[in-house]
Coordinates of C-alpha atoms and ligand atoms in Angstrom, one line a residue:
M28 CA 0.3 -0.1 0.0
C29 CA 0.9 3.4 -0.5
G30 CA 3.1 4.3 -3.9
I31 CA 6.4 5.6 -3.3
I32 CA 8.1 7.2 -6.2
G33 CA 12.2 9.0 -6.4
Y34 CA 14.1 10.3 -9.1
T35 CA 17.8 12.2 -9.5
G36 CA 18.9 12.7 -12.9
K37 CA 18.9 15.6 -15.8
Q38 CA 15.5 16.7 -16.0
E39 CA 13.2 19.0 -14.3
V40 CA 11.5 16.1 -11.5
K41 CA 8.4 17.8 -11.2
E42 CA 6.0 16.2 -13.8
I43 CA 7.9 12.6 -13.5
L44 CA 7.2 12.7 -9.7
L45 CA 3.7 13.5 -10.8
D46 CA 3.0 11.3 -13.4
A47 CA 5.2 8.4 -11.5
L48 CA 2.3 9.1 -9.0
E49 CA -0.7 8.9 -11.0
A50 CA 0.9 5.2 -12.8
L51 CA 0.9 4.3 -9.1
E52 CA -2.0 6.0 -7.4
Y53 CA -3.8 2.4 -7.1
R54 CA -1.4 1.4 -4.5
G55 CA -3.7 3.9 -2.5
Y56 CA -5.4 7.4 -3.3
D57 CA -6.5 9.2 0.0
S58 CA -2.9 12.2 -0.2
A59 CA 0.2 12.8 -2.2
G60 CA 2.7 14.8 -2.0
I61 CA 6.0 15.3 -3.3
A62 CA 9.3 16.9 -2.0
V63 CA 12.2 18.8 -4.2
S64 CA 15.5 18.9 -3.4
D65 CA 16.7 22.6 -4.9
S66 CA 20.3 22.4 -5.2
A67 CA 20.8 26.5 -5.7
K68 CA 18.6 26.8 -2.0
R69 CA 20.0 24.1 -0.6
D70 CA 16.8 23.6 0.5
V71 CA 13.7 20.5 0.2
E72 CA 10.2 22.1 -0.6
I73 CA 7.2 20.4 0.3
F74 CA 3.6 20.3 -1.8
K75 CA 1.3 18.1 -0.2
C76 CA -2.9 17.7 0.3
A77 CA -5.3 15.3 1.1
G78 CA -7.1 13.8 -2.3
R79 CA -5.8 12.4 -5.6
V80 CA -3.3 13.3 -7.7
S81 CA -4.9 15.5 -9.7
D82 CA -5.8 17.6 -6.3
L83 CA -1.3 17.6 -5.9
R84 CA -0.9 19.0 -9.9
K85 CA -3.2 21.8 -8.9
V86 CA -1.0 22.6 -6.0
C87 CA 2.0 22.1 -8.1
A88 CA 0.5 24.6 -10.8
Q89 CA 0.3 27.5 -8.2
E90 CA 4.1 27.3 -7.8
E91 CA 7.2 27.4 -9.1
I92 CA 9.5 24.2 -8.9
H93 CA 12.8 24.1 -10.1
A94 CA 14.4 21.2 -9.1
K95 CA 16.1 17.6 -10.9
C96 CA 15.7 15.6 -7.8
G97 CA 12.9 14.5 -5.7
I98 CA 10.3 12.0 -3.8
G99 CA 7.0 11.7 -4.0
H100 CA 3.9 9.5 -2.5
T101 CA 0.9 8.4 -2.8
R102 CA -1.3 7.5 0.6
W103 CA -3.6 4.7 1.9
A104 CA -4.1 6.1 4.9
T105 CA -3.6 3.8 8.4
H106 CA -2.0 5.7 11.4
G107 CA -4.0 8.9 11.3
G108 CA -7.2 10.3 9.1
V109 CA -7.1 11.8 6.2
S110 CA -5.7 15.1 6.2
D111 CA -3.4 17.6 4.4
A112 CA -0.8 17.0 7.6
N113 CA -1.0 13.2 8.0
A114 CA 0.0 13.2 3.7
H115 CA 3.2 12.5 3.0
P116 CA 6.5 14.1 2.8
H117 CA 7.4 14.5 6.2
K118 CA 10.1 17.4 7.2
V119 CA 11.6 17.3 10.5
G120 CA 14.3 19.6 11.1
R121 CA 16.9 18.4 8.1
V122 CA 15.5 15.4 7.0
T123 CA 12.3 14.3 4.6
V124 CA 10.9 11.3 4.7
V125 CA 7.6 9.3 2.6
H126 CA 7.5 6.0 3.8
N127 CA 5.2 2.7 3.6
G128 CA 4.4 0.3 5.8
I129 CA 3.8 0.3 9.4
I130 CA 6.5 1.2 12.3
E131 CA 4.8 -0.5 15.4
N132 CA 6.6 0.7 18.0
Y133 CA 6.5 4.8 16.6
K134 CA 5.3 5.8 20.4
E135 CA 8.1 4.0 22.0
L136 CA 10.5 5.6 20.2
A137 CA 8.7 9.4 19.9
A138 CA 8.8 8.9 24.4
E139 CA 12.2 7.5 24.3
Y140 CA 13.8 10.6 21.3
H141 CA 11.3 12.9 23.0
L142 CA 10.4 13.3 19.5
S143 CA 6.5 14.7 20.4
G144 CA 7.2 18.2 20.1
Q145 CA 8.0 18.1 16.8
L146 CA 5.5 16.1 15.4
Q147 CA 2.8 18.2 13.1
S148 CA 0.5 14.8 11.9
E149 CA -0.4 11.8 13.9
T150 CA 1.4 9.4 11.4
D151 CA 4.1 6.6 12.5
S152 CA 6.3 7.8 9.3
E153 CA 6.5 11.2 10.5
V154 CA 8.1 9.1 13.7
A155 CA 10.2 7.9 11.8
A156 CA 11.4 11.2 10.1
A157 CA 11.8 12.5 13.5
L158 CA 14.2 9.8 14.7
L159 CA 16.5 10.4 11.5
N160 CA 16.3 13.9 12.4
A161 CA 17.2 13.2 15.9
L162 CA 20.4 10.6 14.8
Y163 CA 21.8 13.0 11.8
E164 CA 24.7 14.5 12.5
S165 CA 26.6 14.8 9.5
D166 CA 26.5 11.0 8.1
P167 CA 23.6 10.2 6.4
K168 CA 24.1 6.4 6.4
E169 CA 25.0 6.5 9.9
A170 CA 21.9 8.0 10.5
V171 CA 20.0 5.4 8.6
Y172 CA 21.9 2.7 10.1
K173 CA 21.1 3.3 13.9
A174 CA 17.5 4.7 12.7
V175 CA 16.7 1.2 10.9
A176 CA 18.2 -1.0 13.7
R177 CA 16.0 0.8 15.9
L178 CA 12.5 0.9 13.7
E179 CA 10.1 -2.6 14.4
G180 CA 7.8 -3.5 11.2
T181 CA 7.4 -3.2 8.0
F182 CA 9.3 0.1 5.9
A183 CA 9.9 1.0 2.6
L184 CA 11.8 4.7 3.4
V185 CA 12.8 6.9 1.0
I186 CA 15.1 10.0 2.2
L187 CA 16.2 13.0 1.5
F188 CA 18.9 15.1 3.7
E189 CA 18.6 18.9 3.0
D190 CA 22.5 19.3 3.1
V191 CA 22.9 16.3 0.9
P192 CA 21.6 18.0 -2.1
E193 CA 20.4 15.7 -5.4
T194 CA 21.0 12.2 -3.2
I195 CA 18.0 10.2 -2.3
F196 CA 18.6 7.7 0.4
S197 CA 16.4 4.6 0.4
I198 CA 16.1 1.0 3.0
R199 CA 13.6 -1.1 3.2
N200 CA 12.3 -4.0 5.4
V201 CA 9.4 -6.1 4.0
S202 CA 7.9 -3.8 1.6
P203 CA 9.1 -3.4 -1.6
I204 CA 11.4 -0.7 -3.2
V205 CA 12.8 -1.7 -7.1
A206 CA 15.0 0.8 -8.8
T207 CA 16.6 1.9 -12.3
Q208 CA 19.4 3.9 -13.6
S209 CA 18.8 5.0 -17.4
E210 CA 20.4 7.7 -19.4
E211 CA 18.3 10.3 -17.7
G212 CA 19.1 9.5 -14.4
C213 CA 18.0 6.9 -10.8
M214 CA 15.1 6.6 -10.0
L215 CA 13.6 4.1 -7.4
A216 CA 9.5 3.1 -6.7
S217 CA 7.4 1.0 -4.4
D218 CA 6.6 -1.1 -8.2
V219 CA 7.7 -1.1 -11.3
T220 CA 4.5 0.4 -13.4
A221 CA 6.3 3.5 -12.3
L222 CA 9.7 2.5 -14.2
C223 CA 8.0 1.3 -17.2
R224 CA 8.0 4.9 -19.0
F225 CA 12.0 5.1 -18.8
T226 CA 12.7 1.7 -18.8
N227 CA 11.9 -1.9 -18.8
R228 CA 15.1 -2.9 -16.9
Y229 CA 14.9 -2.6 -13.1
F230 CA 16.2 -4.4 -9.9
V231 CA 14.2 -5.2 -6.2
V232 CA 16.5 -3.4 -3.7
P233 CA 16.9 -6.5 -0.9
E234 CA 15.9 -5.9 2.5
Y235 CA 18.1 -3.8 4.5
C236 CA 20.1 -2.8 2.0
L237 CA 21.0 1.0 1.9
L238 CA 20.2 2.5 -2.1
E239 CA 21.7 5.8 -2.6
L240 CA 20.8 7.4 -5.8
H241 CA 22.8 10.0 -7.3
A242 CA 22.2 11.5 -10.7
D243 CA 24.8 9.2 -12.6
S244 CA 25.3 6.5 -10.4
L245 CA 23.7 4.4 -7.3
R246 CA 25.3 2.2 -5.1
M247 CA 24.0 -0.3 -2.3
Q248 CA 25.3 -1.6 0.4
D249 CA 24.3 -4.0 3.5
M250 CA 24.3 -3.3 7.0
E251 CA 27.8 -3.9 7.5
G252 CA 28.8 -1.5 4.9
N253 CA 29.9 -4.0 2.0
V254 CA 28.8 -3.1 -1.5
V255 CA 25.5 -5.3 -2.8
E256 CA 25.6 -5.4 -6.6
P257 CA 21.8 -4.9 -8.3
E258 CA 20.7 -8.3 -10.1
Y259 CA 18.9 -6.8 -12.7
M260 CA 15.8 -8.4 -14.4
E261 CA 13.6 -7.1 -17.7
V262 CA 9.8 -6.7 -17.3
N263 CA 8.3 -8.0 -20.9
W264 CA 5.4 -5.0 -20.4
G265 CA 5.6 -2.6 -23.2
L266 CA 6.6 1.3 -22.1
N267 CA 3.3 2.0 -22.3
S268 CA 1.1 -0.9 -21.4
S269 CA 0.3 0.8 -18.3
D270 CA -2.1 3.7 -20.7
K271 CA -5.6 3.5 -21.1
G272 CA -5.4 2.4 -24.5
G273 CA -8.8 4.8 -25.2
Y274 CA -11.0 3.5 -23.1
P275 CA -12.5 5.5 -20.5
F276 CA -11.2 3.0 -17.5
Y277 CA -8.6 0.9 -16.9
M278 CA -11.1 -1.9 -15.5
E279 CA -13.0 -2.0 -18.9
K280 CA -9.2 -1.9 -21.0
E281 CA -8.4 -5.3 -18.9
I282 CA -11.5 -6.8 -19.4
M283 CA -10.9 -6.2 -23.0
E284 CA -7.5 -7.7 -22.4
Q285 CA -8.6 -11.0 -21.5
P286 CA -8.6 -13.3 -24.5
K287 CA -5.2 -12.3 -25.5
A288 CA -3.6 -12.4 -22.2
I289 CA -4.8 -16.0 -21.5
Q290 CA -3.4 -16.8 -24.9
N291 CA -0.4 -15.6 -24.0
T292 CA -0.5 -17.1 -20.7
V293 CA -1.3 -20.5 -21.4
E294 CA 1.2 -20.9 -25.3
N295 CA 4.0 -19.6 -22.9
H296 CA 3.4 -23.0 -20.5
I297 CA 2.7 -25.4 -23.0
Q298 CA 4.7 -27.5 -25.5
N299 CA 3.2 -29.9 -28.2
G300 CA 0.2 -29.4 -26.7
M301 CA 1.4 -30.8 -23.3
P302 CA 1.8 -28.8 -20.1
D303 CA 5.3 -27.2 -19.9
F304 CA 7.2 -25.7 -16.6
T305 CA 10.6 -26.5 -17.8
E306 CA 11.4 -22.9 -18.6
E307 CA 10.4 -22.5 -14.7
G308 CA 12.5 -25.4 -13.9
I309 CA 10.2 -26.7 -12.3
P310 CA 10.9 -30.4 -11.8
D311 CA 7.3 -33.5 -12.1
S312 CA 8.7 -34.2 -8.4
L313 CA 6.9 -31.1 -7.4
F314 CA 3.8 -32.4 -8.2
Q315 CA 4.3 -36.3 -7.9
E316 CA 5.4 -36.5 -4.3
C317 CA 3.1 -34.2 -2.5
E318 CA 0.7 -35.8 -0.7
R319 CA -2.3 -32.6 -0.6
V320 CA -2.2 -29.4 -1.7
C321 CA -3.4 -26.1 0.1
V322 CA -3.6 -22.7 -2.0
V323 CA -2.8 -19.4 0.0
A324 CA -4.4 -15.9 -1.2
C325 CA -6.6 -13.2 -0.5
G326 CA -9.3 -11.8 -2.2
T327 CA -9.8 -12.7 -6.1
A328 CA -6.3 -14.5 -5.6
M329 CA -8.0 -17.0 -3.2
H330 CA -11.3 -17.2 -4.9
A331 CA -9.0 -18.3 -8.1
G332 CA -7.7 -21.3 -5.4
L333 CA -11.4 -22.1 -5.0
I334 CA -11.7 -23.0 -8.8
G335 CA -8.4 -24.9 -8.5
Q336 CA -9.8 -27.0 -5.3
A337 CA -12.6 -27.6 -7.2
L338 CA -11.1 -29.2 -10.3
I339 CA -7.9 -30.9 -8.0
K340 CA -10.5 -32.9 -6.0
S341 CA -12.5 -33.9 -8.7
I342 CA -10.1 -34.6 -11.3
L343 CA -7.0 -35.6 -9.1
N344 CA -9.0 -37.2 -6.2
M345 CA -6.8 -35.6 -3.8
H346 CA -6.8 -33.2 -0.9
I347 CA -6.9 -30.0 -1.3
D348 CA -7.5 -26.5 1.2
V349 CA -7.7 -23.5 0.2
E350 CA -7.1 -20.6 3.2
L351 CA -7.5 -17.1 3.5
A352 CA -3.8 -16.0 4.0
S353 CA -4.4 -13.4 6.8
E354 CA -6.2 -16.7 8.7
Y355 CA -3.7 -19.2 7.7
M356 CA -1.1 -19.1 10.4
Y357 CA -4.0 -19.0 12.8
T358 CA -5.9 -21.6 12.8
D359 CA -3.6 -24.5 13.0
P360 CA -2.9 -25.7 9.5
V361 CA -2.1 -29.3 8.6
V362 CA 1.3 -28.5 6.6
D363 CA 4.5 -30.6 6.4
E364 CA 6.7 -31.3 3.7
K365 CA 4.5 -33.5 1.8
T366 CA 2.0 -30.6 1.7
L367 CA 2.4 -28.3 -1.9
V368 CA 1.8 -25.2 -1.0
I369 CA 0.2 -22.8 -3.8
A370 CA 0.3 -19.2 -2.8
I371 CA -1.3 -16.8 -5.3
S372 CA -1.0 -13.1 -6.0
Q373 CA -1.4 -11.0 -8.9
S374 CA 0.8 -8.0 -7.1
G375 CA 3.0 -11.0 -5.3
E376 CA 3.7 -8.2 -2.5
T377 CA 0.3 -9.3 -0.3
I378 CA 1.9 -9.3 3.5
D379 CA -0.4 -12.3 4.5
T380 CA -0.2 -14.4 1.6
L381 CA 3.7 -13.7 1.6
E382 CA 3.6 -14.5 5.6
A383 CA 1.8 -17.3 4.9
L384 CA 4.1 -18.8 2.5
K385 CA 6.9 -18.2 5.1
Y386 CA 4.9 -20.3 7.5
A387 CA 4.3 -22.9 5.4
R388 CA 7.5 -23.0 4.4
R389 CA 9.0 -23.1 7.6
Q390 CA 7.1 -26.5 8.3
G391 CA 9.0 -27.9 5.1
A392 CA 6.5 -27.6 2.5
R393 CA 7.5 -27.4 -0.8
S394 CA 6.2 -23.9 -2.7
L395 CA 4.9 -23.2 -5.7
A396 CA 3.7 -18.9 -6.6
I397 CA 1.6 -17.9 -9.6
I398 CA 2.4 -14.3 -9.7
N399 CA 2.1 -11.3 -12.5
V400 CA 4.5 -9.4 -10.9
K401 CA 8.3 -10.4 -11.8
G402 CA 10.6 -10.6 -8.9
S403 CA 7.9 -9.6 -6.2
S404 CA 8.5 -10.9 -2.2
I405 CA 6.3 -13.6 -2.9
A406 CA 7.9 -14.6 -5.7
R407 CA 11.1 -13.9 -4.0
E408 CA 10.2 -16.5 -1.2
S409 CA 8.8 -19.2 -3.1
E410 CA 10.7 -22.0 -4.6
F411 CA 9.1 -22.6 -7.8
V412 CA 7.3 -19.5 -9.9
L413 CA 4.8 -19.3 -12.8
Y414 CA 4.1 -16.1 -14.1
T415 CA 1.3 -14.9 -15.7
D416 CA 1.0 -13.3 -19.0
A417 CA -1.5 -10.4 -17.6
G418 CA 0.8 -7.8 -18.2
P419 CA 0.1 -4.6 -15.8
E420 CA -2.9 -4.3 -14.1
M421 CA -3.9 -0.9 -13.3
A422 CA -7.4 -0.7 -11.8
V423 CA -8.5 -1.8 -8.3
A424 CA -10.7 -4.1 -9.1
S425 CA -8.7 -7.4 -10.5
T426 CA -9.9 -9.1 -13.6
K427 CA -7.3 -10.1 -16.1
A428 CA -5.0 -11.3 -13.4
Y429 CA -7.7 -13.7 -12.2
T430 CA -8.5 -15.2 -15.2
T431 CA -4.9 -15.8 -16.5
Q432 CA -4.1 -17.3 -12.9
L433 CA -7.2 -19.8 -13.8
A434 CA -5.7 -20.6 -16.8
L435 CA -2.4 -21.5 -14.5
I436 CA -4.5 -23.7 -12.8
Y437 CA -6.4 -25.8 -15.4
L438 CA -2.1 -26.2 -16.5
I439 CA -1.1 -27.0 -13.2
V440 CA -4.2 -29.4 -12.9
A441 CA -3.6 -30.8 -16.5
K442 CA 0.3 -31.5 -15.7
M443 CA -0.6 -32.7 -12.0
A444 CA -2.9 -35.5 -13.7
Q445 CA -0.2 -36.2 -16.0
V446 CA 2.6 -36.8 -13.9
R447 CA 0.4 -38.7 -11.0
G448 CA -0.9 -41.0 -13.8
V449 CA -4.2 -40.0 -13.7
W450 CA -4.5 -39.1 -17.7
N451 CA -2.9 -40.8 -20.1
E452 CA -1.6 -38.1 -23.0
A453 CA -4.2 -38.2 -25.5
Q454 CA -6.7 -36.9 -22.2
V455 CA -4.1 -34.3 -21.0
K456 CA -3.6 -33.0 -24.8
E457 CA -7.4 -33.0 -25.2
Y458 CA -7.9 -30.9 -22.0
I459 CA -4.9 -27.8 -22.8
A460 CA -6.9 -28.1 -26.1
E461 CA -10.2 -27.0 -24.4
L462 CA -8.1 -24.7 -22.2
L463 CA -7.0 -23.0 -25.9
R464 CA -10.8 -22.8 -26.9
V465 CA -11.4 -20.3 -23.9
P466 CA -10.0 -16.8 -25.1
A467 CA -12.3 -17.8 -28.4
A468 CA -15.3 -17.7 -26.2
I469 CA -14.3 -14.9 -24.0
E470 CA -14.3 -13.0 -27.4
Q471 CA -17.8 -14.2 -27.7
V472 CA -18.8 -12.5 -24.5
L473 CA -17.1 -9.3 -25.1
E474 CA -18.9 -8.8 -28.3
R475 CA -22.2 -9.5 -27.0
R476 CA -21.1 -6.9 -24.0
R477 CA -24.5 -4.3 -25.0
E478 CA -26.4 -7.3 -23.9
I479 CA -24.8 -7.1 -20.4
H480 CA -25.0 -3.1 -20.2
L481 CA -28.5 -3.3 -20.4
I482 CA -28.8 -5.8 -18.2
A483 CA -26.6 -3.8 -16.1
K484 CA -29.2 -1.2 -16.1
N485 CA -31.4 -2.6 -14.6
I486 CA -29.7 -3.5 -11.3
L487 CA -28.3 0.1 -10.9
E488 CA -31.0 0.9 -8.3
A489 CA -30.7 -2.3 -6.2
K490 CA -29.7 -2.0 -2.7
D491 CA -28.8 -5.7 -2.1
L492 CA -28.7 -8.6 -4.6
F493 CA -27.8 -12.0 -4.4
M494 CA -25.9 -14.5 -6.4
I495 CA -27.1 -18.1 -6.5
G496 CA -25.0 -21.1 -8.4
R497 CA -23.9 -24.7 -7.2
G498 CA -20.6 -26.3 -7.7
L499 CA -18.1 -24.5 -9.9
D500 CA -20.8 -21.8 -10.3
Y501 CA -21.1 -21.4 -6.6
S502 CA -16.9 -20.4 -6.5
L503 CA -17.1 -17.9 -9.8
L504 CA -19.9 -16.2 -8.1
L505 CA -18.0 -15.1 -5.2
E506 CA -15.6 -13.8 -7.4
G507 CA -18.7 -11.8 -9.2
S508 CA -20.2 -11.0 -5.8
L509 CA -16.7 -9.2 -4.9
K510 CA -16.2 -7.4 -7.9
L511 CA -19.6 -5.7 -8.3
K512 CA -19.5 -4.9 -4.5
E513 CA -15.9 -3.3 -4.5
V514 CA -16.7 -1.2 -7.8
S515 CA -20.8 -0.6 -7.7
Y516 CA -21.4 -0.4 -3.9
I517 CA -24.1 -2.6 -4.1
H518 CA -24.5 -4.9 -1.2
S519 CA -24.1 -8.4 -3.1
E520 CA -24.0 -11.8 -1.4
A521 CA -23.0 -15.3 -3.3
Y522 CA -25.0 -18.5 -1.9
A523 CA -24.6 -21.5 -2.7
S524 CA -28.3 -22.3 -4.1
G525 CA -28.8 -25.3 -2.0
E526 CA -28.0 -23.1 1.0
L527 CA -30.7 -20.6 0.4
K528 CA -33.8 -22.2 2.1
H529 CA -31.2 -22.8 5.5
G530 CA -31.4 -18.7 6.1
P531 CA -31.0 -16.4 3.1
I532 CA -33.8 -16.4 1.7
A533 CA -35.9 -14.7 4.5
L534 CA -33.9 -11.5 2.2
I535 CA -35.3 -12.4 -1.0
T536 CA -38.4 -10.2 -1.4
N537 CA -40.7 -8.8 -4.4
H538 CA -38.2 -7.3 -7.1
T539 CA -34.7 -8.6 -5.0
P540 CA -32.3 -9.2 -7.9
V541 CA -30.8 -12.2 -8.0
V542 CA -28.1 -13.1 -10.5
A543 CA -28.3 -16.9 -11.1
V544 CA -25.6 -18.8 -12.7
V545 CA -25.7 -22.0 -14.7
T546 CA -23.2 -23.9 -16.6
Q547 CA -22.8 -27.6 -14.8
S548 CA -24.6 -30.1 -16.7
R549 CA -24.9 -32.6 -13.3
L550 CA -26.1 -29.4 -11.4
M551 CA -28.2 -27.9 -13.8
Q552 CA -32.0 -29.6 -12.7
K553 CA -31.2 -28.5 -8.9
E554 CA -30.2 -25.3 -10.2
I555 CA -33.0 -24.3 -11.9
S556 CA -35.3 -25.5 -8.6
N557 CA -33.5 -23.3 -6.6
I558 CA -34.1 -20.4 -9.2
K559 CA -38.0 -21.0 -9.4
E560 CA -37.9 -21.4 -5.1
V561 CA -36.4 -17.7 -5.5
Q562 CA -38.6 -16.2 -8.4
S563 CA -41.9 -17.7 -6.5
R564 CA -41.1 -15.3 -3.6
G565 CA -41.0 -12.3 -6.3
A566 CA -37.3 -12.6 -7.0
R567 CA -36.1 -10.7 -10.0
V568 CA -34.0 -13.7 -11.9
I569 CA -30.8 -12.6 -14.3
L570 CA -29.3 -15.9 -15.4
F571 CA -26.2 -16.4 -17.4
I572 CA -26.8 -19.8 -18.6
K573 CA -24.7 -22.1 -21.0
E574 CA -26.2 -22.2 -23.9
A575 CA -26.0 -25.8 -24.7
L576 CA -27.9 -25.9 -20.8
L577 CA -30.9 -23.3 -21.9
Q578 CA -34.1 -25.1 -21.9
E579 CA -37.7 -24.2 -20.6
L580 CA -36.4 -21.3 -18.4
K581 CA -37.7 -18.7 -21.1
Q582 CA -40.3 -16.4 -19.4
E583 CA -39.9 -13.6 -16.9
I584 CA -36.2 -14.2 -17.0
E585 CA -33.4 -11.8 -18.1
I586 CA -31.1 -14.3 -20.3
F587 CA -27.4 -14.4 -21.2
T588 CA -26.2 -17.6 -23.1
L589 CA -23.0 -18.1 -22.3
P590 CA -20.8 -19.6 -25.4
D591 CA -20.2 -23.7 -24.8
L592 CA -17.3 -25.1 -23.6
K593 CA -16.9 -28.3 -21.5
D594 CA -18.2 -27.8 -18.0
E595 CA -14.9 -27.1 -15.9
F596 CA -13.9 -24.3 -18.8
M597 CA -17.3 -22.3 -18.3
V598 CA -15.4 -20.6 -15.2
I599 CA -13.8 -18.0 -17.5
P600 CA -16.7 -17.1 -19.9
A601 CA -19.0 -16.8 -17.3
S602 CA -16.4 -14.7 -14.7
V603 CA -15.8 -12.3 -17.6
A604 CA -19.5 -11.8 -18.3
L605 CA -19.9 -10.9 -14.2
Q606 CA -16.9 -8.3 -14.6
L607 CA -18.6 -6.4 -17.2
M608 CA -21.9 -6.4 -15.6
A609 CA -20.3 -5.0 -12.8
Y610 CA -17.9 -2.1 -14.6
Y611 CA -21.3 -1.0 -16.2
V612 CA -23.1 -0.5 -13.2
S613 CA -19.7 1.0 -11.8
S614 CA -19.4 3.6 -14.7
D615 CA -23.4 4.0 -15.3
K616 CA -23.6 5.4 -11.9
G617 CA -20.5 7.9 -12.3
F618 CA -18.2 5.9 -9.7
D619 CA -14.6 6.4 -10.1
V620 CA -14.4 2.8 -11.1
D621 CA -10.8 2.2 -11.2
K622 CA -10.6 3.8 -7.7
P623 CA -13.5 2.6 -5.6
R624 CA -13.6 4.4 -2.0
N625 CA -11.1 2.9 0.9
L626 CA -9.3 0.4 -1.3
A627 CA -6.2 0.3 -2.7
K628 CA -4.4 -2.7 -5.3
V629 CA -1.2 -3.5 -3.4
V630 CA -2.0 -4.5 0.7
T631 CA 1.1 -5.0 2.4
V632 CA -0.4 -4.3 5.7
E633 CA -1.8 -6.8 7.8
Ligands
F6R27 C1 -10.3 -7.6 -5.6 C2 -9.2 -7.8 -5.5 C3 -7.9 -8.0 -4.5 C4 -6.9 -8.9 -4.7 C5 -5.8 -9.1 -3.4 C6 -5.4 -9.7 -3.2 O1 -10.8 -7.0 -7.0 O2 -7.9 -7.3 -6.9 O3 -8.9 -9.1 -3.6 O4 -6.9 -9.9 -5.3 O5 -6.1 -8.0 -2.9 O6 -3.9 -9.2 -4.3 P1 -2.8 -9.9 -5.2 O7 -3.6 -10.4 -5.7 O8 -1.5 -9.2 -5.0 O9 -2.3 -10.7 -3.6

């Protein structure tokens, strides 16, 4: 959470910082600020405000800002409300800081170093600035080392010292920082999307390594002062892949990108029609030797895990748990060296997923991560990694990351069925061939998006909405319902249809919208009975149904037919239809679809 940027180089820094903050805004959008180091004045000036980066632009437009070095921050509030004073950067004495993370012992430090009188905000971050200032005599690095030795919690700190012009210092624990050097100068950021416009080469700053950026050089050293060489990697996202590409919102663009994203993800992991993970160095034994599987993930990524659970149970007849990563360590999980833990995360930075993975590895579990962002913390923590080829996902509500995670899950299931001798080669190939049909099926849904828009118009006024389905349909509806609530603010609940009678049906009244999904042949008759139950209590049913299953259910129901695939693959086109519905509800209501209230894209606090 919180976006951080720093630049020192040949160019004027103001626009670089503001543009980068806009690219990082999905990490938090409560307030924003920049600090620039003016070598002529030997001064650091701060411009900040509560609100969006667009508000900060207005603040900056009124000022003469000429500098070639600066840092910036976009905030997701943790300690202290949303206010100008709590916005970063924080300056105390000669030290200016932006921070991502949580300093857990900030109260103790403020008391021990008598810092309270110098603080103007309610943030833990300002205590870090005050501590650095208290410890700063003449050597910035010494001050950073001393301060960091006292900090408890997670932090990515980016620091300007007023009397060390045009130099940026940074150090981190858990919270990410990536950096790069190009012709134009040196940059750091909390994630690579902000650097993409300059270069596709970057490195992850290792924990507790002090990074020092100058206009024409950068240097890293560990806590003992030993030089650490950056390990550069490349991101294959185009320099413009984080643009909106003509769409009004990233969410729409990202929904539309799904056929290509899934095709890339699948094609990069098959060889002669068979799943192939040799490029990632994943041995067959990883899948052969495990006795149980456990998925750890949060939110949408956890919902992808639920689809994996259904497939692994039914195809491989194996024990698989899907755990909310935030609960995992506290629920005495059954995990040992025979467990394969699969961590799923778009960002690769979700702290709960990271901690759950670390916990499982400490118990001896083998591990595989499904990640979208190269070199992210979870990717580095996991024994093996499979990357989704989704490209940057900028909208806070996840769409293409989810469906590409599903694509990799289908491939993993096929690989496991192959190496565990459940399927012969022909069966695996048949399954992969059907997976390759998914992008075309998505295209068909996208082409008919106007129909979904009309459906969306009919639920704009709903306060409560229910989604019902069975089996895989229930699992995909959990995600469909999350999507709708996060972008439209409609209270939406997904229920397993059979469970309705055990309580929730009490909430169905005249005209309550109920979205039903029917894609599983063996469950269809039961699903239809459940739909009739809610209809007879006055519900207004909107049905998304696999075309081949469409039967007598015609009257009084709004129907969207989904293109036919084998049942287990229907999850993806059905999910895309529900994403579109959520998107249209949100955009028709005039909301900022990409930045729903209270949310942030990367959740780095527990
Ligand atoms: C919802 C959404 C979140 C994320 C969750 C995990 O649209 O995006 O529920 O899925 O915060 O994030 P990652 O996948 O980055 O670990």
